C-alpha positions as a Markdown table, in Angstrom:
| # | Residue | x | y | z |
|---|---|---|---|---|
| 1 | Pro | -0.1 | 0.3 | 0.2 |
| 2 | Ser | 0.7 | 3.9 | -0.7 |
| 3 | Ala | -0.1 | 6.7 | 0.6 |
| 4 | Ala | 0.4 | 10.1 | 0.6 |
| 5 | Gly | -1.0 | 13.2 | 2.7 |
| 6 | Cys | -0.4 | 17.3 | 2.7 |
| 7 | Thr | -0.9 | 19.6 | 6.2 |
| 8 | Asp | 0.2 | 22.6 | 6.9 |
| 9 | Thr | -0.3 | 25.7 | 9.4 |
| 10 | Thr | -0.2 | 28.4 | 10.0 |
| 11 | Ser | -0.2 | 28.8 | 14.0 |
| 12 | Ala | 2.5 | 28.2 | 16.5 |
| 13 | Leu | 4.4 | 24.5 | 16.8 |
| 14 | Glu | 1.6 | 21.6 | 16.5 |
| 15 | Asp | 2.2 | 18.0 | 17.2 |
| 16 | Ala | 0.2 | 16.6 | 15.2 |
| 17 | Thr | -0.5 | 12.3 | 16.5 |
| 18 | Phe | -2.8 | 10.3 | 13.5 |
| 19 | Arg | -2.9 | 7.1 | 12.6 |
| 20 | Leu | -2.7 | 5.0 | 9.5 |
| 21 | Thr | -5.7 | 2.3 | 9.2 |
| 22 | Gly | -7.7 | 0.4 | 5.8 |
| 23 | Lys | -5.1 | -1.2 | 3.9 |
| 24 | Leu | -2.5 | 1.2 | 5.0 |
| 25 | Ser | -2.9 | -0.4 | 8.6 |
| 26 | Ser | 0.7 | -2.1 | 7.5 |
| 27 | Val | 2.9 | 1.0 | 7.3 |
| 28 | Glu | 5.6 | 1.4 | 9.6 |
| 29 | Thr | 7.8 | 4.4 | 8.4 |
| 30 | Leu | 6.7 | 7.6 | 6.8 |
| 31 | Ala | 9.5 | 10.3 | 4.8 |
| 32 | Val | 8.6 | 13.3 | 5.4 |
| 33 | Trp | 9.4 | 16.6 | 3.7 |
| 34 | Leu | 8.7 | 20.3 | 4.4 |
| 35 | Thr | 8.4 | 23.5 | 2.9 |
| 36 | Leu | 9.2 | 26.5 | 5.1 |
| 37 | Phe | 7.8 | 30.0 | 4.5 |
| 38 | Asn | 9.1 | 33.2 | 6.0 |
| 39 | Lys | 5.7 | 35.2 | 7.8 |
| 40 | Asn | 5.9 | 37.3 | 4.2 |
| 41 | Gly | 5.1 | 34.0 | 2.6 |
| 42 | Ser | 8.2 | 33.3 | 0.3 |
| 43 | Ile | 9.6 | 30.3 | 0.2 |
| 44 | Val | 12.5 | 29.6 | 3.2 |
| 45 | Ser | 13.7 | 26.2 | 2.2 |
| 46 | Leu | 11.7 | 23.4 | -0.2 |
| 47 | Tyr | 10.7 | 20.6 | 0.1 |
| 48 | Glu | 13.2 | 19.4 | 2.3 |
| 49 | Lys | 13.7 | 15.7 | 3.1 |
| 50 | Gln | 13.7 | 15.8 | 6.8 |
| 51 | Glu | 14.3 | 12.0 | 9.7 |
| 52 | Asn | 11.7 | 9.5 | 8.5 |
| 53 | Ile | 8.6 | 8.5 | 10.9 |
| 54 | Gln | 8.1 | 5.3 | 12.6 |
| 55 | Arg | 5.2 | 4.0 | 13.6 |
| 56 | Asp | 5.1 | 3.7 | 18.4 |
| 57 | Val | 4.7 | 0.6 | 19.4 |
| 58 | Asp | 0.8 | 2.2 | 19.8 |
| 59 | Gly | -0.2 | 2.0 | 16.3 |
| 60 | Leu | 0.5 | 5.4 | 16.3 |
| 61 | Phe | 2.7 | 8.4 | 13.5 |
| 62 | His | 4.0 | 11.8 | 15.4 |
| 63 | Val | 4.9 | 14.4 | 14.0 |
| 64 | Gln | 5.8 | 18.1 | 14.7 |
| 65 | Leu | 5.4 | 20.8 | 12.8 |
| 66 | Ala | 6.8 | 24.4 | 12.6 |
| 67 | Leu | 5.1 | 27.5 | 12.0 |
| 68 | Asn | 4.2 | 28.4 | 8.3 |
| 69 | Ser | 5.5 | 24.7 | 7.3 |
| 70 | Ile | 3.6 | 22.5 | 4.9 |
| 71 | Val | 4.8 | 18.9 | 6.0 |
| 72 | Thr | 4.4 | 15.8 | 3.5 |
| 73 | Leu | 3.9 | 12.4 | 4.9 |
| 74 | Thr | 4.5 | 9.5 | 2.3 |
| 75 | Ser | 5.0 | 6.5 | 3.0 |
| 76 | Ser | 6.7 | 5.8 | -0.4 |
| 77 | Leu | 10.3 | 6.1 | 0.8 |
| 78 | Asp | 11.8 | 6.2 | -2.3 |
| 79 | Ile | 10.9 | 9.3 | -3.4 |
| 80 | Gly | 13.9 | 11.9 | -4.2 |
| 81 | Asn | 15.9 | 9.4 | -5.0 |
| 82 | His | 16.7 | 8.6 | -8.6 |
| 83 | Gly | 20.3 | 9.2 | -9.8 |
| 84 | Asn | 23.0 | 12.0 | -9.9 |
| 85 | His | 21.5 | 13.8 | -13.0 |
| 86 | Ser | 24.0 | 16.2 | -14.6 |
| 87 | Thr | 23.1 | 20.3 | -14.6 |
| 88 | Pro | 20.0 | 21.1 | -16.6 |
| 89 | Pro | 20.9 | 23.7 | -20.2 |
| 90 | Gln | 20.5 | 27.1 | -19.7 |
| 91 | Pro | 16.8 | 28.8 | -20.9 |
| 92 | Lys | 17.0 | 29.3 | -24.7 |
| 93 | Pro | 13.5 | 31.3 | -26.9 |
| 94 | Phe | 12.1 | 28.5 | -28.1 |
| 95 | Pro | 13.3 | 27.5 | -31.9 |
| 96 | Phe | 11.2 | 29.7 | -33.9 |
| 97 | Pro | 9.4 | 29.5 | -35.8 |
| 98 | Tyr | 9.0 | 25.7 | -35.8 |
| 99 | Lys | 8.3 | 22.9 | -37.8 |
| 100 | Glu | 7.2 | 19.8 | -37.0 |
| 101 | Asp | 6.3 | 17.0 | -39.9 |
| 102 | Phe | 6.0 | 13.5 | -37.2 |
| 103 | Glu | 8.1 | 11.6 | -39.1 |
| 104 | Gly | 10.6 | 10.6 | -37.0 |
| 105 | Tyr | 9.0 | 8.9 | -34.4 |
| 106 | Pro | 8.2 | 5.2 | -33.9 |
| 107 | Lys | 4.3 | 4.4 | -35.1 |
| 108 | Asp | 3.8 | 1.9 | -32.2 |
| 109 | Asn | 2.8 | 4.5 | -30.2 |
| 110 | Ser | 5.5 | 4.2 | -27.8 |
| 111 | Ser | 6.7 | 8.2 | -28.2 |
| 112 | Ile | 5.0 | 11.9 | -27.9 |
| 113 | Ala | 5.7 | 14.3 | -30.6 |
| 114 | Arg | 8.6 | 16.4 | -29.5 |
| 115 | Tyr | 7.3 | 19.7 | -27.7 |
| 116 | Phe | 3.7 | 18.5 | -28.1 |
| 117 | Thr | 1.0 | 18.0 | -24.6 |
| 118 | Asp | -1.7 | 15.1 | -24.1 |
| 119 | Met | -3.5 | 17.8 | -21.7 |
| 120 | Ser | -7.7 | 17.1 | -22.6 |
| 121 | Gly | -6.9 | 14.1 | -25.1 |
| 122 | Ala | -4.2 | 11.7 | -27.0 |
| 123 | Phe | -1.0 | 12.9 | -29.5 |
| 124 | Glu | -0.1 | 9.7 | -31.3 |
| 125 | Val | 2.1 | 9.1 | -34.9 |
| 126 | Val | -0.5 | 6.0 | -37.2 |
| 127 | Asp | 0.1 | 5.6 | -40.8 |
């Protein structure tokens, strides 16, 4: 089973205690990710990994919520560990005029045309 949740607080420091039930009752460890904001709402730290929390002997999880924070809890413990990646290239203007003939893509529904997205519906290359 997998679970994810998000909570925030804008009051003083708070302790949150909860129990996972049903299909999630077997979860023993939750990963914690934290985003902090300053009093003006600007981001101080964005989605930083914190120490995992463990279910206690009573089946409860405990997490401390800081002022002006968003805490994300997930049972997916491998999130954020997707290897090392090179630095992305610097931004540059889109190459206008842009031309696409869709001829360089496989005709087996295994790829999406470059610079296209299926926000509502689908694009596919067919004969």
